[in-house]
Short mmCIF file of C-alpha atoms (C1' of nucleotides) in Angstrom, two decimals:
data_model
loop_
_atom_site.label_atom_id
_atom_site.label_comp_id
_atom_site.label_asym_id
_atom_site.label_seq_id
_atom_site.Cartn_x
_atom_site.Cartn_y
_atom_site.Cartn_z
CA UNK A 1 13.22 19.91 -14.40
CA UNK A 2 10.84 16.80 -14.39
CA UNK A 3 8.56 16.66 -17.53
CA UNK A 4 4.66 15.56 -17.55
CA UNK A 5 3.38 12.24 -19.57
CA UNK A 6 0.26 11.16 -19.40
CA UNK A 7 0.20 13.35 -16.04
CA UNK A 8 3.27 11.53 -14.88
CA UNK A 9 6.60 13.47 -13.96
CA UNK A 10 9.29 11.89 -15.17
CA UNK A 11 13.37 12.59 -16.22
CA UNK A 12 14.41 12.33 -19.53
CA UNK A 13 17.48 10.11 -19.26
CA UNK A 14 20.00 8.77 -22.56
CA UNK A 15 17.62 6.49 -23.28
CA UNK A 16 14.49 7.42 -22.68
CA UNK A 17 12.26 8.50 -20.02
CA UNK A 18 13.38 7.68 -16.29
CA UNK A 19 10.81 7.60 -13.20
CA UNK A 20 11.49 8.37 -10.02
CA UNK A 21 9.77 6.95 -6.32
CA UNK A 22 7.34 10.03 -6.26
CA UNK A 23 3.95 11.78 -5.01
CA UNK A 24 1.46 9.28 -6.26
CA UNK A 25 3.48 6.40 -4.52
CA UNK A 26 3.59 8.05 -0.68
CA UNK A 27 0.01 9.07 -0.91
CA UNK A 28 -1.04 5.32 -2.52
CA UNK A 29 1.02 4.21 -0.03
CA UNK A 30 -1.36 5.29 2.39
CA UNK A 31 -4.76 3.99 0.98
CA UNK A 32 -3.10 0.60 0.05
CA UNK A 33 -2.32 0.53 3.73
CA UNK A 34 -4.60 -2.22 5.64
CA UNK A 35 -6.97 0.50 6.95
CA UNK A 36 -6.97 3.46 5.72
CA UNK A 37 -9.69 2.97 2.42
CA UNK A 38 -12.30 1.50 5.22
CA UNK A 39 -11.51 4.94 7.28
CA UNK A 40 -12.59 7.19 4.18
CA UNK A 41 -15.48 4.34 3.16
CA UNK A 42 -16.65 4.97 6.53
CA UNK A 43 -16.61 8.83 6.65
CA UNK A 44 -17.78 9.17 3.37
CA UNK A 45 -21.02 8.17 4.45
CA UNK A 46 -21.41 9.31 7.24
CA UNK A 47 -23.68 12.70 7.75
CA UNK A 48 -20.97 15.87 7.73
CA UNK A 49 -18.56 13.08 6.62
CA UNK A 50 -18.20 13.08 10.60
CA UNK A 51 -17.90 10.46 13.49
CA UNK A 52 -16.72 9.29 16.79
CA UNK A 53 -14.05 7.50 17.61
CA UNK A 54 -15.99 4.79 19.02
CA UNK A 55 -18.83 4.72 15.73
CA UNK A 56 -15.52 4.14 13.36
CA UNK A 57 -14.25 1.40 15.68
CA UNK A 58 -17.48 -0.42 15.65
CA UNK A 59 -18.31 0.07 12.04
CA UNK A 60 -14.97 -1.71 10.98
CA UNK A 61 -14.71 -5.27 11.80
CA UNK A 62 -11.84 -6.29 12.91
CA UNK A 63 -10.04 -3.37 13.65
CA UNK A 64 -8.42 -3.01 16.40
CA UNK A 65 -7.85 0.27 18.90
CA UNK A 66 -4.32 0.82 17.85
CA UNK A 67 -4.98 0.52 14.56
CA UNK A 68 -7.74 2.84 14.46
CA UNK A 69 -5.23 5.04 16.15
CA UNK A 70 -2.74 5.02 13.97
CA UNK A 71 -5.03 4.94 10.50
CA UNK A 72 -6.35 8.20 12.22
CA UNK A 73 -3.05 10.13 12.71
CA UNK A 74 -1.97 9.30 9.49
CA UNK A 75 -4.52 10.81 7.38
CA UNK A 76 -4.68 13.90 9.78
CA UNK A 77 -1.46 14.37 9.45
CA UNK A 78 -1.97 14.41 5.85
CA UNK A 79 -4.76 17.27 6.29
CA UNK A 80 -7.67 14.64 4.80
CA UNK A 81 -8.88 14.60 8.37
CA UNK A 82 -9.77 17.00 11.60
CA UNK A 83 -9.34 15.69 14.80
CA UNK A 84 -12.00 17.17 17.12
CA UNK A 85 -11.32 16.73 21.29
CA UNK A 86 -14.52 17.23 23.40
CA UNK A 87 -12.43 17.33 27.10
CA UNK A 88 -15.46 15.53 29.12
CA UNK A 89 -16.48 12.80 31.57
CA UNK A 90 -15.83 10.23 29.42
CA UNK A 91 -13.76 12.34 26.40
CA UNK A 92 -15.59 12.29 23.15
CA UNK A 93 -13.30 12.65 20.13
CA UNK A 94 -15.07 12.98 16.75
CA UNK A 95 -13.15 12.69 13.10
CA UNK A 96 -14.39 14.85 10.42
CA UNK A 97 -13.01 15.06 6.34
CA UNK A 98 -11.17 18.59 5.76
CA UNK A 99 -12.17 20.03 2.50
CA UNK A 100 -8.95 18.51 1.28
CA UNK A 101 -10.60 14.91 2.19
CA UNK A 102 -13.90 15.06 1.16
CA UNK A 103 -12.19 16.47 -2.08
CA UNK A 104 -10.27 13.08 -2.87
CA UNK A 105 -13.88 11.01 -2.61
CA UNK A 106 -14.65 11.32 -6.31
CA UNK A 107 -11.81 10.53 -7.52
CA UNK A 108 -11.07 7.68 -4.93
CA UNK A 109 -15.08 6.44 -6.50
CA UNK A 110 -13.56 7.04 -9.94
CA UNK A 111 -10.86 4.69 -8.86
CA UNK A 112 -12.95 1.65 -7.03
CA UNK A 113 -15.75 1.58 -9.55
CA UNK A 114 -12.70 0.25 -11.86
CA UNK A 115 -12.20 -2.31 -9.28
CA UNK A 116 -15.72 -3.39 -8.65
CA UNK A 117 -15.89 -3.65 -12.61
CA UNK A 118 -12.90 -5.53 -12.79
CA UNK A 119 -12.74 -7.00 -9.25
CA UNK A 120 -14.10 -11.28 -10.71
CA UNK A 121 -11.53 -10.96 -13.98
CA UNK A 122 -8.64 -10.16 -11.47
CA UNK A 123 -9.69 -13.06 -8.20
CA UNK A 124 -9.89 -15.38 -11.91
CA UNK A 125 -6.47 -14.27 -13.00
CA UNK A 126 -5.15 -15.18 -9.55
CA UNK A 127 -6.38 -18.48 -8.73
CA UNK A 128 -5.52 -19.53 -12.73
CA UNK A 129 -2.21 -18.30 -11.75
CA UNK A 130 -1.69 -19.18 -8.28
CA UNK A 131 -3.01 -23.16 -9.61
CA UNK A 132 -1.07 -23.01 -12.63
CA UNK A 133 2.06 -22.81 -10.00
CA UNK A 134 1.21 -25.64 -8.35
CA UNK B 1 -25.72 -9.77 1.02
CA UNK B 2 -23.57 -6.68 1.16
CA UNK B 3 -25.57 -3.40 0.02
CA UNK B 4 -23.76 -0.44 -2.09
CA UNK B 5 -23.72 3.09 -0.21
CA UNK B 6 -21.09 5.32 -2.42
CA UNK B 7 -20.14 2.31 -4.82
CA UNK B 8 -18.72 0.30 -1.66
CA UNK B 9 -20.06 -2.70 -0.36
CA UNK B 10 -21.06 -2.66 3.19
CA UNK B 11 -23.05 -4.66 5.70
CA UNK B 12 -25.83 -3.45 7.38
CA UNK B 13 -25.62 -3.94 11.28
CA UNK B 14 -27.71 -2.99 14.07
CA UNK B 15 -25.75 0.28 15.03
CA UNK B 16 -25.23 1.27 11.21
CA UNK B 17 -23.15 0.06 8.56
CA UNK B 18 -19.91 -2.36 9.20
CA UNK B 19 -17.06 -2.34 6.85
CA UNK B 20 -15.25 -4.94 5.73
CA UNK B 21 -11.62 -5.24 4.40
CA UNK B 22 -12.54 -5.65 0.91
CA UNK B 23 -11.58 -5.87 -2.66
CA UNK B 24 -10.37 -2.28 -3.15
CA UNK B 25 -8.28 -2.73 -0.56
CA UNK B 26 -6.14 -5.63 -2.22
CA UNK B 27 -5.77 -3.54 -5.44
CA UNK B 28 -4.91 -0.61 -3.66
CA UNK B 29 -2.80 -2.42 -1.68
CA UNK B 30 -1.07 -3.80 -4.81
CA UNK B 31 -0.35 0.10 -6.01
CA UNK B 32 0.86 1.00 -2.79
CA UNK B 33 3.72 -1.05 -2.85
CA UNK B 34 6.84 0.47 -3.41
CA UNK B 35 7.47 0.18 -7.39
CA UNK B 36 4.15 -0.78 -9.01
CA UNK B 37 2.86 2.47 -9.78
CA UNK B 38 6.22 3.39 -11.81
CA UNK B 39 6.35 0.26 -13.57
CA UNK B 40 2.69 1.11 -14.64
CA UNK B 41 3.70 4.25 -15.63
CA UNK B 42 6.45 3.61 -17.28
CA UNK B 43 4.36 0.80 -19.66
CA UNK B 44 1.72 3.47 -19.99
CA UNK B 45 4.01 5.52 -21.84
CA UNK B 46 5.36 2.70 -24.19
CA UNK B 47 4.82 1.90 -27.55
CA UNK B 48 1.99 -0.63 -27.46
CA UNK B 49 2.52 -0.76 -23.75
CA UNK B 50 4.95 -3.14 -24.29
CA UNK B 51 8.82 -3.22 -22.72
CA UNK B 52 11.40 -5.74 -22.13
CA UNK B 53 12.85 -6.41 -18.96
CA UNK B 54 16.47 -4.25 -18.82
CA UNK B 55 14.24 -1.27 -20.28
CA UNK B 56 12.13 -1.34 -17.20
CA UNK B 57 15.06 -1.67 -15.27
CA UNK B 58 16.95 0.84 -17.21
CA UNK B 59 14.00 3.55 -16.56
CA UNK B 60 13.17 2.94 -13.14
CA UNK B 61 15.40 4.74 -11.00
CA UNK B 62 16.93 2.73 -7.89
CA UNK B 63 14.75 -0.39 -8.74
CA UNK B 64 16.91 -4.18 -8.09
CA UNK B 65 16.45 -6.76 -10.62
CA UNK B 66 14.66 -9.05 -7.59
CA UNK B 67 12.08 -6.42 -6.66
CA UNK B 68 11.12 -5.65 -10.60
CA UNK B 69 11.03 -9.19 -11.25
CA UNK B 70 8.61 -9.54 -7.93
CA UNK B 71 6.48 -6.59 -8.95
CA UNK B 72 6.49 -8.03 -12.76
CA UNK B 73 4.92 -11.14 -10.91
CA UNK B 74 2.33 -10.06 -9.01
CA UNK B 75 1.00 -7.52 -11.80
CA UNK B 76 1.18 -10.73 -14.00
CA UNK B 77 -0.58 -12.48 -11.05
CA UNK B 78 -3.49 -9.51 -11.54
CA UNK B 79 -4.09 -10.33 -15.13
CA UNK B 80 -2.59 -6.82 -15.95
CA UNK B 81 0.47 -7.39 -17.53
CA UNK B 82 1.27 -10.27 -19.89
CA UNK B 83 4.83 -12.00 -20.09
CA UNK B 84 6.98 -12.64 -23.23
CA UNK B 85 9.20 -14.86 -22.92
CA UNK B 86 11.94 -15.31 -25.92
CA UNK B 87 13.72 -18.08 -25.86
CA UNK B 88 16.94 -16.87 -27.67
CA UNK B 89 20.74 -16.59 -26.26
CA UNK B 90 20.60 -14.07 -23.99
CA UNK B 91 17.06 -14.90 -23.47
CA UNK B 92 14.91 -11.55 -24.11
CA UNK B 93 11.31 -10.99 -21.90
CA UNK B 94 8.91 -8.03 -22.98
CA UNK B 95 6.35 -7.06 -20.72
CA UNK B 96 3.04 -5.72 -22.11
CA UNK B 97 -0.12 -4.18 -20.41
CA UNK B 98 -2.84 -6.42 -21.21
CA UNK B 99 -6.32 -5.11 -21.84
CA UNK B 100 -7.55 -4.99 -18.59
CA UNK B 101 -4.49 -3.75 -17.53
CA UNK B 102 -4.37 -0.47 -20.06
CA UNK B 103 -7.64 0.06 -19.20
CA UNK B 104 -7.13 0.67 -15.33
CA UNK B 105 -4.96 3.77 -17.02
CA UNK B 106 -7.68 6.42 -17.27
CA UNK B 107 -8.71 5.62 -13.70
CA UNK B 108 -5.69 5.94 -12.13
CA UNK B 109 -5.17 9.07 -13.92
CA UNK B 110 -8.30 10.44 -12.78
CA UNK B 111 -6.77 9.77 -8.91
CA UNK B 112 -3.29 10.86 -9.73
CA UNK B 113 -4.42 14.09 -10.75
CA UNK B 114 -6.27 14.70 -7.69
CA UNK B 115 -3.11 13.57 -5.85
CA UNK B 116 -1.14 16.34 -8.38
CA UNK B 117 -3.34 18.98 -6.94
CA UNK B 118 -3.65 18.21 -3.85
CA UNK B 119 0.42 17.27 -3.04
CA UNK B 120 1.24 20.65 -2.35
CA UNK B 121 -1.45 20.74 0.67
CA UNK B 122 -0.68 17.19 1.77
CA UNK B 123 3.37 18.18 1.94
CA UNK B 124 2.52 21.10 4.11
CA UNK B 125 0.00 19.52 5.96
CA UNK B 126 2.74 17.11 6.96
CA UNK B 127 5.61 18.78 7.83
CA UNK B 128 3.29 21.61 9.94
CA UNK B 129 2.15 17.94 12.04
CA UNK B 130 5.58 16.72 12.29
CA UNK B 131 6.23 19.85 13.19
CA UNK B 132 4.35 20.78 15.95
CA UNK B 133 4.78 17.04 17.57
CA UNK B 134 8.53 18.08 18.46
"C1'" DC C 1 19.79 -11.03 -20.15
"C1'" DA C 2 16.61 -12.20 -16.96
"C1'" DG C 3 15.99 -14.29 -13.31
"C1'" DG C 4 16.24 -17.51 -8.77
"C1'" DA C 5 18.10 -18.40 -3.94
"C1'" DT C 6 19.67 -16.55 0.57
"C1'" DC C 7 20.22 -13.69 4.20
"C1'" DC C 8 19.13 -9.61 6.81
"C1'" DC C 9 16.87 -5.64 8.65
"C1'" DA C 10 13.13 -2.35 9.24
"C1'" DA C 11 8.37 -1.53 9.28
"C1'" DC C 12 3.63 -2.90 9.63
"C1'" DT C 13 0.42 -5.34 12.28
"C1'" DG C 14 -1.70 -7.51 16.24
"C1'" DA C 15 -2.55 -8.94 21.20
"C1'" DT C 16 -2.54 -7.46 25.64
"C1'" DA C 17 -2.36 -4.49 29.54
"C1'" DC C 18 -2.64 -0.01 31.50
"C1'" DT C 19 -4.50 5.12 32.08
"C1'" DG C 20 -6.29 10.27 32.15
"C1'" DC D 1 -14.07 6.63 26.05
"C1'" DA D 2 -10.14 7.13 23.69
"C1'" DG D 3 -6.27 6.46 23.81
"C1'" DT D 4 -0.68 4.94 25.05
"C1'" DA D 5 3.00 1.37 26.10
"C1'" DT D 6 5.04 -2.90 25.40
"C1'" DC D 7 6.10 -7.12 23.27
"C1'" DA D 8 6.01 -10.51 19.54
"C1'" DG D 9 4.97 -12.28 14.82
"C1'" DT D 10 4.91 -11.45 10.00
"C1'" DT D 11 5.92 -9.20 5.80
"C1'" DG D 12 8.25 -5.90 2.52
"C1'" DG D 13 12.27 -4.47 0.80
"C1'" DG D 14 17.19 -4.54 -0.23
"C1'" DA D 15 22.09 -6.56 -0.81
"C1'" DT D 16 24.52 -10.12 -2.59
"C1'" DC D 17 25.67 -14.17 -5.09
"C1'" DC D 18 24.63 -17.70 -8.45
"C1'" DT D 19 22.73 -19.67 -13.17
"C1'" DG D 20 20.36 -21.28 -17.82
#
DNA sequence: CAGGATCCCAACTGATACTG
DNA sequence: CAGTATCAGTTGGGATCCTG
């Protein structure tokens, strides 16, 4: 059985630890996706973390319908978001966090304030190593 | 200028707020590629954060030497990791988490172990959507 | 040992057109 | 309005071979 370091499961091989592809990949894998983080930005603010298909399309520049689409399926399939189908004359579909989503925000905020802190020492350490290249 | 709602910047439009892709999203995107998060890990564990190149390799299960050697890059790129390069016969590299780099650690913790809890849901949550598409 | 150079394929993304 | 279908471009990832 995998052991925990640092909250990280891991297989203790000959010589030393050995990691395996695993959870926190296929769900980072998600949010690293081009959409996804705007998605939950979006929601997050809205009121009952709730909106319509067509408020989440115009409150993303850029985005396109079939990307929307697809953003959307992906994190209801993974149960962060509730898909809500009003059958009328034109069909209103709304988008709501699960308990499950709205769950991940503080730890997502956790996550980002890092990056806003660090965000200007990382674009530095790019373009010093992107013109060093050159 | 961009406001903050919920730590994200956002501009303020006249139907509500538009999102823009944004700096999270090129971090995140970094840790959603396929091997960054376990090379992460794997420094986080190590003495003085600190590995060479064929221990990396060695502890990274499935990795090639052209895809460590591309995520070794681009964390380098970040300003997170710091190259040391040996020039002895066979040459030896170590790889070390740099300041900025260690101290990304405690935030990503804090969103692993949501993503710890939570996995068990999320699994379920997919294979019930797969699921019920067929 | 630690990589660089090539080639190849699959997946993500986007533009456009169509529809219940 | 909220999608789906189709086609095309780009990128990520892997396999393989070569080298200081």
């Amino acid at each position: 059985m995998d052991q925990l370091i640092h909250g990280r499961p891991y297989h203790e091989g000959e010589d030393g630890p050995i990691f395996r592809p695993c959870a926190p990949h296929s769900v980072l894998e998600r949010l690293g996706d081009k959409w996804t983080i705007l998605v939950m930005s979006h929601l997050a603010i809205a009121p009952g973390y709730r909106l319509r298909f067509s408020a989440l399309k115009g409150g993303i520049e850029g985005i396109t319908q079939r990307m929307l689409t697809r953003t959307l399926r992906n994190l209801e399939r993974d149960g962060l978001l509730k898909r809500h189908y009003f059958p009328e004359v034109p069909p209103r579909v709304e988008y709501e966090l699960t308990a499950m989503g709205a769950s991940m925000l503080p730890a997502l905020e956790g996550f980002t304030a890092w990056i806003r802190d660090n965000w200007p020492a990382i674009e530095e350490s790019r373009s010093t190593y992107d013109g060093a290249k050159r």
